[in-house]
PDB file of C-alpha atoms in Angstrom:
ATOM      1  CA  GLU H   1      14.460  -3.717   4.137  1.00 67.00           C
ATOM      2  CA  THR H   2      12.606  -2.080   1.247  1.00 71.00           C
ATOM      3  CA  GLY H   3      14.766   1.006   0.821  1.00 93.00           C
ATOM      4  CA  VAL H   4      12.122   3.303   2.329  1.00 97.00           C
ATOM      5  CA  THR H   5      12.811   4.349   5.917  1.00 97.00           C
ATOM      6  CA  GLN H   6      10.262   5.907   8.233  1.00 97.00           C
ATOM      7  CA  THR H   7      10.922   7.491  11.606  1.00 97.00           C
ATOM      8  CA  PRO H   8       9.805   7.224  14.272  1.00 97.00           C
ATOM      9  CA  ARG H   9       8.319   3.705  14.284  1.00 96.00           C
ATOM     10  CA  HIS H  10       6.034   4.564  17.177  1.00 97.00           C
ATOM     11  CA  LEU H  11       4.705   7.924  18.373  1.00 97.00           C
ATOM     12  CA  VAL H  12       2.378   8.847  21.216  1.00 96.00           C
ATOM     13  CA  MET H  13       1.262  12.453  21.262  1.00 94.00           C
ATOM     14  CA  GLY H  14      -1.244  14.602  23.048  1.00 91.00           C
ATOM     15  CA  MET H  15      -3.907  16.521  21.183  1.00 90.00           C
ATOM     16  CA  THR H  16      -2.096  19.816  21.698  1.00 89.00           C
ATOM     17  CA  ASN H  17       1.324  18.607  20.540  1.00 90.00           C
ATOM     18  CA  LYS H  18       3.089  19.263  17.260  1.00 94.00           C
ATOM     19  CA  LYS H  19       5.168  16.476  15.776  1.00 96.00           C
ATOM     20  CA  SER H  20       6.509  15.389  12.402  1.00 97.00           C
ATOM     21  CA  LEU H  21       6.851  12.062  10.667  1.00 98.00           C
ATOM     22  CA  LYS H  22       9.821  11.543   8.391  1.00 98.00           C
ATOM     23  CA  CYS H  23      10.258   9.369   5.325  1.00 98.00           C
ATOM     24  CA  GLU H  24      13.424   8.846   3.310  1.00 97.00           C
ATOM     25  CA  GLN H  25      14.212   6.855   0.185  1.00 97.00           C
ATOM     26  CA  HIS H  26      17.389   6.475  -1.843  1.00 90.00           C
ATOM     27  CA  LEU H  27      15.953   4.321  -4.603  1.00 93.00           C
ATOM     28  CA  GLY H  28      16.005   7.083  -7.195  1.00 91.00           C
ATOM     29  CA  HIS H  29      12.226   7.283  -7.179  1.00 92.00           C
ATOM     30  CA  ASN H  30      10.542  10.532  -8.104  1.00 89.00           C
ATOM     31  CA  ALA H  31       7.126  10.052  -6.496  1.00 93.00           C
ATOM     32  CA  MET H  32       6.419   9.763  -2.779  1.00 95.00           C
ATOM     33  CA  TYR H  33       3.159   9.054  -0.970  1.00 96.00           C
ATOM     34  CA  TRP H  34       1.555   9.210   2.461  1.00 97.00           C
ATOM     35  CA  TYR H  35      -1.133   6.644   3.315  1.00 97.00           C
ATOM     36  CA  LYS H  36      -3.231   6.246   6.448  1.00 97.00           C
ATOM     37  CA  GLN H  37      -4.166   2.732   7.544  1.00 96.00           C
ATOM     38  CA  SER H  38      -6.855   2.402  10.207  1.00 94.00           C
ATOM     39  CA  ALA H  39      -8.271  -0.823  11.591  1.00 88.00           C
ATOM     40  CA  LYS H  40     -11.118  -2.261   9.502  1.00 83.00           C
ATOM     41  CA  LYS H  41     -10.780   0.488   6.870  1.00 90.00           C
ATOM     42  CA  PRO H  42      -9.217   0.591   3.392  1.00 91.00           C
ATOM     43  CA  LEU H  43      -5.857   2.189   2.802  1.00 94.00           C
ATOM     44  CA  GLU H  44      -6.409   5.923   2.501  1.00 95.00           C
ATOM     45  CA  LEU H  45      -4.186   7.916   0.164  1.00 95.00           C
ATOM     46  CA  MET H  46      -3.437  11.238   1.846  1.00 97.00           C
ATOM     47  CA  PHE H  47      -0.858  13.024  -0.295  1.00 96.00           C
ATOM     48  CA  VAL H  48       1.341  12.457  -3.325  1.00 94.00           C
ATOM     49  CA  TYR H  49       4.404  14.386  -4.445  1.00 93.00           C
ATOM     50  CA  SER H  50       6.002  13.790  -7.813  1.00 88.00           C
ATOM     51  CA  LEU H  51       8.134  15.777 -10.216  1.00 78.00           C
ATOM     52  CA  GLU H  52       5.031  16.896 -12.028  1.00 69.00           C
ATOM     53  CA  GLU H  53       2.498  17.502  -9.326  1.00 81.00           C
ATOM     54  CA  ARG H  54       1.264  17.434  -5.773  1.00 87.00           C
ATOM     55  CA  VAL H  55      -1.962  15.519  -5.213  1.00 88.00           C
ATOM     56  CA  GLU H  56      -4.080  15.956  -2.118  1.00 89.00           C
ATOM     57  CA  ASN H  57      -7.000  13.923  -0.870  1.00 91.00           C
ATOM     58  CA  ASN H  58      -9.515  16.665  -0.128  1.00 90.00           C
ATOM     59  CA  SER H  59     -10.963  14.718   2.775  1.00 92.00           C
ATOM     60  CA  VAL H  60      -7.704  14.931   4.767  1.00 95.00           C
ATOM     61  CA  PRO H  61      -8.025  17.525   7.564  1.00 96.00           C
ATOM     62  CA  SER H  62      -5.742  20.559   7.573  1.00 95.00           C
ATOM     63  CA  ARG H  63      -4.154  19.376  10.832  1.00 96.00           C
ATOM     64  CA  PHE H  64      -2.045  17.144   8.549  1.00 97.00           C
ATOM     65  CA  SER H  65       0.494  19.113   6.509  1.00 96.00           C
ATOM     66  CA  PRO H  66       2.925  17.454   4.085  1.00 95.00           C
ATOM     67  CA  GLU H  67       6.321  18.751   3.052  1.00 94.00           C
ATOM     68  CA  CYS H  68       8.602  17.409   0.345  1.00 94.00           C
ATOM     69  CA  PRO H  69      11.902  19.349   0.267  1.00 92.00           C
ATOM     70  CA  ASN H  70      13.438  17.069  -2.387  1.00 91.00           C
ATOM     71  CA  SER H  71      12.710  13.824  -4.184  1.00 89.00           C
ATOM     72  CA  SER H  72      14.286  11.713  -1.414  1.00 94.00           C
ATOM     73  CA  HIS H  73      12.570  13.119   1.657  1.00 96.00           C
ATOM     74  CA  LEU H  74       8.969  13.486   2.719  1.00 96.00           C
ATOM     75  CA  PHE H  75       7.520  14.804   5.963  1.00 97.00           C
ATOM     76  CA  LEU H  76       4.085  14.791   7.515  1.00 98.00           C
ATOM     77  CA  HIS H  77       3.609  17.575  10.042  1.00 97.00           C
ATOM     78  CA  LEU H  78       0.985  16.939  12.680  1.00 96.00           C
ATOM     79  CA  HIS H  79      -0.727  19.467  14.951  1.00 94.00           C
ATOM     80  CA  THR H  80      -3.783  19.469  17.200  1.00 94.00           C
ATOM     81  CA  LEU H  81      -4.672  15.913  16.267  1.00 94.00           C
ATOM     82  CA  GLN H  82      -7.741  14.037  17.416  1.00 95.00           C
ATOM     83  CA  PRO H  83      -7.964  10.519  18.891  1.00 94.00           C
ATOM     84  CA  GLU H  84      -9.495   9.255  15.631  1.00 94.00           C
ATOM     85  CA  ASP H  85      -6.220  10.138  13.904  1.00 96.00           C
ATOM     86  CA  SER H  86      -4.582   7.221  15.691  1.00 96.00           C
ATOM     87  CA  ALA H  87      -3.497   4.848  12.928  1.00 96.00           C
ATOM     88  CA  LEU H  88      -0.537   3.400  11.047  1.00 97.00           C
ATOM     89  CA  TYR H  89       0.927   6.004   8.681  1.00 98.00           C
ATOM     90  CA  LEU H  90       2.702   4.523   5.711  1.00 97.00           C
ATOM     91  CA  CYS H  91       5.100   6.204   3.337  1.00 97.00           C
ATOM     92  CA  ALA H  92       5.744   4.810  -0.139  1.00 96.00           C
ATOM     93  CA  SER H  93       7.731   5.734  -3.226  1.00 95.00           C
ATOM     94  CA  SER H  94       7.758   4.755  -6.885  1.00 92.00           C
ATOM     95  CA  TYR H  95       8.993   5.840 -10.301  1.00 88.00           C
ATOM     96  CA  GLY H  96       6.027   8.101 -10.838  1.00 76.00           C
ATOM     97  CA  ARG H  97       5.138   8.432 -14.488  1.00 70.00           C
ATOM     98  CA  ARG H  98       6.553   4.986 -15.253  1.00 62.00           C
ATOM     99  CA  GLY H  99       3.197   3.711 -14.079  1.00 57.00           C
ATOM    100  CA  ASN H 100       3.850   0.010 -14.463  1.00 68.00           C
ATOM    101  CA  THR H 101       6.297  -0.181 -11.583  1.00 81.00           C
ATOM    102  CA  GLU H 102       5.517  -1.121  -8.039  1.00 91.00           C
ATOM    103  CA  ALA H 103       5.463   1.089  -4.974  1.00 94.00           C
ATOM    104  CA  PHE H 104       7.936   0.474  -2.163  1.00 95.00           C
ATOM    105  CA  PHE H 105       6.632   0.977   1.364  1.00 96.00           C
ATOM    106  CA  GLY H 106       8.272   1.882   4.620  1.00 97.00           C
ATOM    107  CA  GLN H 107       7.464  -0.021   7.795  1.00 96.00           C
ATOM    108  CA  GLY H 108       5.132   2.700   8.972  1.00 96.00           C
ATOM    109  CA  THR H 109       4.741   4.920  12.005  1.00 97.00           C
ATOM    110  CA  ARG H 110       2.227   3.707  14.571  1.00 97.00           C
ATOM    111  CA  LEU H 111       0.634   6.918  15.875  1.00 97.00           C
ATOM    112  CA  THR H 112      -1.431   7.058  19.043  1.00 96.00           C
ATOM    113  CA  VAL H 113      -3.187  10.306  19.951  1.00 96.00           C
ATOM    114  CA  VAL H 114      -4.133  10.601  23.616  1.00 93.00           C
TER     115      VAL H 114
ATOM    116  CA  GLY A   1     -12.024   5.970 -12.112  1.00 83.00           C
ATOM    117  CA  ASP A   2      -9.904   2.919 -11.427  1.00 88.00           C
ATOM    118  CA  SER A   3     -11.026   0.470  -8.753  1.00 92.00           C
ATOM    119  CA  VAL A   4     -10.015  -2.892  -7.293  1.00 95.00           C
ATOM    120  CA  THR A   5     -12.364  -5.320  -5.592  1.00 96.00           C
ATOM    121  CA  GLN A   6     -11.146  -8.143  -3.372  1.00 95.00           C
ATOM    122  CA  MET A   7     -13.029 -10.876  -1.601  1.00 88.00           C
ATOM    123  CA  GLU A   8     -13.951 -10.143   1.985  1.00 83.00           C
ATOM    124  CA  GLY A   9     -11.946 -11.804   4.704  1.00 88.00           C
ATOM    125  CA  PRO A  10     -10.807 -13.211   6.900  1.00 95.00           C
ATOM    126  CA  VAL A  11      -9.929 -16.363   5.031  1.00 97.00           C
ATOM    127  CA  THR A  12      -9.181 -19.140   7.507  1.00 97.00           C
ATOM    128  CA  LEU A  13      -7.357 -22.266   6.342  1.00 98.00           C
ATOM    129  CA  SER A  14      -5.513 -25.225   7.747  1.00 98.00           C
ATOM    130  CA  GLU A  15      -1.845 -25.678   6.914  1.00 98.00           C
ATOM    131  CA  GLU A  16      -1.242 -27.249   3.481  1.00 97.00           C
ATOM    132  CA  ALA A  17      -4.666 -26.202   2.177  1.00 98.00           C
ATOM    133  CA  PHE A  18      -5.133 -24.578  -1.233  1.00 98.00           C
ATOM    134  CA  LEU A  19      -5.557 -20.806  -1.255  1.00 98.00           C
ATOM    135  CA  THR A  20      -7.466 -18.576  -3.649  1.00 97.00           C
ATOM    136  CA  ILE A  21      -8.044 -14.873  -3.029  1.00 98.00           C
ATOM    137  CA  ASN A  22     -10.174 -13.279  -5.727  1.00 97.00           C
ATOM    138  CA  CYS A  23      -9.394  -9.880  -7.211  1.00 98.00           C
ATOM    139  CA  THR A  24     -11.160  -8.043 -10.016  1.00 97.00           C
ATOM    140  CA  TYR A  25     -10.461  -4.579 -11.326  1.00 96.00           C
ATOM    141  CA  THR A  26     -11.945  -1.736 -13.322  1.00 94.00           C
ATOM    142  CA  ALA A  27      -9.573   0.396 -15.361  1.00 91.00           C
ATOM    143  CA  THR A  28      -9.097   1.711 -18.860  1.00 84.00           C
ATOM    144  CA  GLY A  29      -6.359   0.404 -21.088  1.00 82.00           C
ATOM    145  CA  TYR A  30      -3.691  -1.963 -19.822  1.00 85.00           C
ATOM    146  CA  PRO A  31      -2.717  -1.329 -16.223  1.00 91.00           C
ATOM    147  CA  SER A  32      -0.062  -3.265 -14.372  1.00 93.00           C
ATOM    148  CA  LEU A  33      -1.404  -5.505 -11.619  1.00 95.00           C
ATOM    149  CA  PHE A  34       0.173  -6.283  -8.253  1.00 97.00           C
ATOM    150  CA  TRP A  35      -0.260  -8.321  -5.118  1.00 98.00           C
ATOM    151  CA  TYR A  36       1.212  -6.920  -1.919  1.00 98.00           C
ATOM    152  CA  VAL A  37       1.495  -8.640   1.458  1.00 98.00           C
ATOM    153  CA  GLN A  38       1.493  -7.014   4.888  1.00 97.00           C
ATOM    154  CA  TYR A  39       2.724  -8.969   7.896  1.00 95.00           C
ATOM    155  CA  PRO A  40       1.672  -7.798  11.380  1.00 90.00           C
ATOM    156  CA  GLY A  41       3.336  -4.558  12.410  1.00 87.00           C
ATOM    157  CA  GLU A  42       4.947  -4.024   9.005  1.00 91.00           C
ATOM    158  CA  GLY A  43       4.391  -2.017   5.844  1.00 93.00           C
ATOM    159  CA  LEU A  44       3.262  -3.492   2.554  1.00 96.00           C
ATOM    160  CA  GLN A  45       5.742  -5.374   0.404  1.00 96.00           C
ATOM    161  CA  LEU A  46       5.410  -6.508  -3.168  1.00 96.00           C
ATOM    162  CA  LEU A  47       4.582 -10.196  -3.502  1.00 98.00           C
ATOM    163  CA  LEU A  48       4.243 -10.465  -7.288  1.00 98.00           C
ATOM    164  CA  LYS A  49       3.225  -8.485 -10.345  1.00 96.00           C
ATOM    165  CA  ALA A  50       2.134  -8.793 -13.971  1.00 96.00           C
ATOM    166  CA  THR A  51       2.425  -6.032 -16.539  1.00 92.00           C
ATOM    167  CA  LYS A  52       0.443  -7.344 -19.510  1.00 90.00           C
ATOM    168  CA  ALA A  53      -2.428  -9.648 -20.358  1.00 93.00           C
ATOM    169  CA  ASP A  54      -1.806 -13.386 -19.846  1.00 96.00           C
ATOM    170  CA  ASP A  55       1.354 -12.738 -17.830  1.00 96.00           C
ATOM    171  CA  LYS A  56       1.732 -14.884 -14.740  1.00 97.00           C
ATOM    172  CA  GLY A  57       3.416 -13.398 -11.705  1.00 97.00           C
ATOM    173  CA  SER A  58       4.895 -15.786  -9.158  1.00 98.00           C
ATOM    174  CA  ASN A  59       6.884 -15.654  -5.935  1.00 97.00           C
ATOM    175  CA  LYS A  60       7.268 -17.832  -2.821  1.00 96.00           C
ATOM    176  CA  GLY A  61       4.808 -20.386  -4.177  1.00 97.00           C
ATOM    177  CA  PHE A  62       2.130 -17.758  -4.881  1.00 98.00           C
ATOM    178  CA  GLU A  63       0.856 -17.207  -8.419  1.00 98.00           C
ATOM    179  CA  ALA A  64      -1.558 -14.879 -10.190  1.00 98.00           C
ATOM    180  CA  THR A  65      -2.431 -14.575 -13.884  1.00 98.00           C
ATOM    181  CA  TYR A  66      -3.451 -11.302 -15.566  1.00 97.00           C
ATOM    182  CA  ARG A  67      -6.801 -12.078 -17.225  1.00 96.00           C
ATOM    183  CA  LYS A  68      -7.864  -9.180 -19.408  1.00 94.00           C
ATOM    184  CA  GLU A  69     -11.061 -10.854 -20.594  1.00 94.00           C
ATOM    185  CA  THR A  70     -12.379 -11.275 -17.047  1.00 96.00           C
ATOM    186  CA  THR A  71     -10.501  -8.263 -15.579  1.00 96.00           C
ATOM    187  CA  SER A  72      -9.184 -10.504 -12.835  1.00 97.00           C
ATOM    188  CA  PHE A  73      -5.901 -11.237 -11.046  1.00 98.00           C
ATOM    189  CA  HIS A  74      -6.686 -13.986  -8.534  1.00 98.00           C
ATOM    190  CA  LEU A  75      -3.981 -15.020  -6.076  1.00 98.00           C
ATOM    191  CA  GLU A  76      -3.353 -18.746  -5.574  1.00 98.00           C
ATOM    192  CA  LYS A  77      -1.046 -20.979  -3.580  1.00 98.00           C
ATOM    193  CA  GLY A  78      -1.111 -24.749  -3.606  1.00 97.00           C
ATOM    194  CA  SER A  79      -0.144 -25.360   0.017  1.00 97.00           C
ATOM    195  CA  VAL A  80      -0.242 -22.595   2.599  1.00 98.00           C
ATOM    196  CA  GLN A  81       1.906 -22.405   5.698  1.00 97.00           C
ATOM    197  CA  VAL A  82       1.326 -20.765   9.070  1.00 97.00           C
ATOM    198  CA  SER A  83       3.932 -18.179   8.088  1.00 97.00           C
ATOM    199  CA  ASP A  84       1.680 -17.046   5.199  1.00 97.00           C
ATOM    200  CA  SER A  85      -0.755 -15.537   7.709  1.00 97.00           C
ATOM    201  CA  ALA A  86      -0.928 -11.872   6.709  1.00 97.00           C
ATOM    202  CA  VAL A  87      -3.092  -9.330   4.893  1.00 97.00           C
ATOM    203  CA  TYR A  88      -2.975  -9.459   1.087  1.00 98.00           C
ATOM    204  CA  PHE A  89      -3.695  -6.426  -1.101  1.00 97.00           C
ATOM    205  CA  CYS A  90      -4.474  -6.445  -4.802  1.00 98.00           C
ATOM    206  CA  ALA A  91      -3.511  -3.245  -6.646  1.00 96.00           C
ATOM    207  CA  LEU A  92      -3.152  -1.666 -10.070  1.00 93.00           C
ATOM    208  CA  SER A  93      -1.405   1.313 -11.609  1.00 90.00           C
ATOM    209  CA  GLY A  94      -0.613   2.761 -14.994  1.00 82.00           C
ATOM    210  CA  SER A  95      -4.040   2.581 -16.578  1.00 72.00           C
ATOM    211  CA  SER A  96      -4.607   4.603 -19.730  1.00 70.00           C
ATOM    212  CA  GLY A  97      -6.436   7.028 -17.469  1.00 61.00           C
ATOM    213  CA  GLY A  98      -2.833   8.013 -16.950  1.00 60.00           C
ATOM    214  CA  SER A  99      -2.448   7.622 -13.247  1.00 76.00           C
ATOM    215  CA  TYR A 100       0.777   6.256 -11.836  1.00 84.00           C
ATOM    216  CA  ILE A 101      -0.783   6.457  -8.374  1.00 87.00           C
ATOM    217  CA  PRO A 102      -1.560   2.894  -7.202  1.00 90.00           C
ATOM    218  CA  THR A 103      -5.147   1.902  -6.538  1.00 91.00           C
ATOM    219  CA  PHE A 104      -5.510  -0.697  -3.783  1.00 94.00           C
ATOM    220  CA  GLY A 105      -8.226  -3.128  -2.822  1.00 96.00           C
ATOM    221  CA  ARG A 106      -9.421  -3.271   0.778  1.00 95.00           C
ATOM    222  CA  GLY A 107      -7.134  -6.156   1.669  1.00 96.00           C
ATOM    223  CA  THR A 108      -7.931  -9.763   2.594  1.00 96.00           C
ATOM    224  CA  SER A 109      -6.751 -11.195   5.884  1.00 96.00           C
ATOM    225  CA  LEU A 110      -5.454 -14.772   5.716  1.00 97.00           C
ATOM    226  CA  ILE A 111      -5.202 -16.881   8.871  1.00 97.00           C
ATOM    227  CA  VAL A 112      -3.511 -20.264   8.607  1.00 98.00           C
ATOM    228  CA  HIS A 113      -3.853 -22.722  11.485  1.00 97.00           C
ATOM    229  CA  PRO A 114      -1.365 -25.538  12.180  1.00 95.00           C
TER     230      PRO A 114
END
């Protein structure tokens, strides 16, 4: 248990569905991240929210939409996904501007797009 | 920008063998350095870290020393076990480029046979 909780753990969705991934942390962190992990590929940073800024990876398609209503919760809204979006989606949090501290990861959501 | 380079895997060893996974980095200033481990079906978890030059991080028999002169942070363990089979990620954050956002290597898969 790392203190970062992701739900659901597994998700199967059709290409026309809309779903959301949820991430929650109560570690007092002020930065939260979404990563995509595909087989045989490096970790891909998708989005970052911190007190100071929101950072987006410009290569992430618009069918992925993040939302961060407060410093403890982070969502990833999914719509009209493609089969190549099937991957493990990891949420992480850290102390943001205190850059020498580690990131804490959730267990991930295994997404399958059919 | 910051970058982390890890040796390609998979690394395949017999139980009780000596392990080295090489990691080198490019960053300005004095970043903190980390090793994370990911067991099958799980998220990443911190294995060890070092925050300044010549520091040695250690945990569960694993060690890594922050070498500023060679910009390296190699992971070592004297005697691996089957339960060490996992993917290992080298990472940095907090370079003087200012970014708190972690930069990860591609990961190295370790397979330990009985």
